[in-house]
XYZ file of C-alpha atoms in Angstrom:
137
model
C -37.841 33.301 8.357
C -39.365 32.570 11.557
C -38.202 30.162 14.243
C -41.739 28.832 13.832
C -41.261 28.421 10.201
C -37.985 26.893 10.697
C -38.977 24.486 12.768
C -42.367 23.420 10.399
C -40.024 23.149 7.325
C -38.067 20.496 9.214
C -40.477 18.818 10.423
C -41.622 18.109 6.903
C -38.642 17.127 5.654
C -38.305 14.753 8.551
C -42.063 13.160 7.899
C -41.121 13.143 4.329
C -37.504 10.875 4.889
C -39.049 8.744 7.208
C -41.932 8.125 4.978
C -39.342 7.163 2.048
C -37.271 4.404 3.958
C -38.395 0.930 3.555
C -36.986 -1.396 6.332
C -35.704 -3.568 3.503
C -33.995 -1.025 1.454
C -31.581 -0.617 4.712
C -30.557 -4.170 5.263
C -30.117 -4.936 1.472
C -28.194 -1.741 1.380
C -26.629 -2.814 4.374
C -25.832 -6.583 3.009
C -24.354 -4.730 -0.567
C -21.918 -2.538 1.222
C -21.151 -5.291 3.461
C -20.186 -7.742 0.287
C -18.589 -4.968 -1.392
C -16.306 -3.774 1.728
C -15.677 -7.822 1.996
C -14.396 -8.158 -1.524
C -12.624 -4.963 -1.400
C -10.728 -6.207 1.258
C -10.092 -9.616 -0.280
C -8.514 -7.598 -3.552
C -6.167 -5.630 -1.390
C -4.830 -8.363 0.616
C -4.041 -10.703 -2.957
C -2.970 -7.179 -5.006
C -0.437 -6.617 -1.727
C 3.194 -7.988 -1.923
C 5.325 -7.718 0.955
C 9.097 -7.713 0.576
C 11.755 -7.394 3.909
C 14.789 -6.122 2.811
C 17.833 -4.760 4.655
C 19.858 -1.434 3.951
C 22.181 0.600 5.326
C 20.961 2.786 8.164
C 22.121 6.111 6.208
C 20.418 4.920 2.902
C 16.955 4.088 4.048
C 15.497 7.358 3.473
C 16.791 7.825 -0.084
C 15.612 4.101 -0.759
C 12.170 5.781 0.268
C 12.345 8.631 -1.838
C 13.622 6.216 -5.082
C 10.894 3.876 -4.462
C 7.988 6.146 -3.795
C 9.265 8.269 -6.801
C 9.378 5.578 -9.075
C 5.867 6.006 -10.873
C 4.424 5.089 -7.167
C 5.589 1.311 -7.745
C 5.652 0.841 -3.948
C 5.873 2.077 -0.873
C 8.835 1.588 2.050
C 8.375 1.132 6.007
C 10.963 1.361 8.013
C 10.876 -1.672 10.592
C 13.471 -1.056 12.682
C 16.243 1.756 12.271
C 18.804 0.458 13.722
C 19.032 -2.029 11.651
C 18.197 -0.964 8.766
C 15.622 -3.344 8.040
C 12.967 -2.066 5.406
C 9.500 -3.496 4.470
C 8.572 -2.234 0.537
C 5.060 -2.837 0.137
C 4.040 -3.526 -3.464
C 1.845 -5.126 -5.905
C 2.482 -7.848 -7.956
C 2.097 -6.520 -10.920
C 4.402 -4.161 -10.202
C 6.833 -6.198 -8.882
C 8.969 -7.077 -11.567
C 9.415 -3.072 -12.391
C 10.510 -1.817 -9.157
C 12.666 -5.567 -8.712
C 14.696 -4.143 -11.695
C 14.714 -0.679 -10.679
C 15.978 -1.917 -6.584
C 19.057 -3.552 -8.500
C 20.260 -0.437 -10.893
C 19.490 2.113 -7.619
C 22.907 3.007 -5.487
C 21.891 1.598 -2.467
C 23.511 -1.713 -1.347
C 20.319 -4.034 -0.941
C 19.438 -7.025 0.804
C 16.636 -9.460 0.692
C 15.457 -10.929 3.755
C 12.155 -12.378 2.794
C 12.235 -16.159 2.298
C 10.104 -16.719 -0.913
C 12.339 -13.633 -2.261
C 15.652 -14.453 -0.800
C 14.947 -18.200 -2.670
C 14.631 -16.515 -6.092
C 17.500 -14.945 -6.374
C 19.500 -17.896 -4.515
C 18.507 -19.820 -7.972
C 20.024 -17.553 -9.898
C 23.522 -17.435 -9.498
C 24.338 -14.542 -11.620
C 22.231 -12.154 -9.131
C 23.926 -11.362 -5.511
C 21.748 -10.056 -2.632
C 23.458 -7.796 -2.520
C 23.520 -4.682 -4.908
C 26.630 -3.213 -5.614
C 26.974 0.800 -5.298
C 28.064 2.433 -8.517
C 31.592 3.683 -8.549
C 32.004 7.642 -7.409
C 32.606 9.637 -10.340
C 35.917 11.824 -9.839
């Protein structure tokens, strides 16, 4: 093919796009993806739960790898290092799951988000802090 030809096929294809767009199919397209990126956006931030929590600074990397291993029940930030302070994003649905599976993992926990840190201050029978499992010999 010719650069001549080349250039007539495209300039068909061009006449023939610009004759299909309507000026309203664009700004109702436009509006739709708009809505829809707005209620995405509106899921994601109810689905999401945050929960601070502190470990020790050795530990936070294995608490990574149990959490993100876990079925994919949430995900761990580290906030700041030193520290040891972790932020385990989550959803709640799948809260309850990976609550159960953060107090049989052997890593010594603690909650530091309020609403968090007041549910398990109401139940006396639950520390904040997770106990490590004893070393077998």
């Amino acid at each position: 093919m010719t650069e001549n030809h080349l250039t007539q096929r495209n300039r068909k294809t061009e006449g023939k796009l610009a004759l299909g767009r309507e000026p309203w199919t664009e700004s109702r397209i436009q509006a739709e993806s708009g809505l829809l990126a707005e209620s995405e956006a509106y899921a994601l931030r109810a689905a999401d739960k945050l929960v601070k929590a502190q470990v020790p600074r050795q530990d936070i990397q294995i608490l990574a790898k149990l959490v993100e291993g876990l079925g994919h029940l949430g995900v761990v930030t580290t906030l700041d290092k030193a520290a040891g302070e972790v932020l385990i994003q989550t959803t709640e649905g799948c809260w309850p799951d990976l609550r159960r599976a953060l107090e049989h993992m052997p890593v010594e926990l603690r909650f530091l988000t309020e609403e968090t840190c007041r549910q398990d201050m109401s139940k006396p029978e639950k520390s904040l802090r997770y106990r490590q499992p004893p070393k077998g010999d």
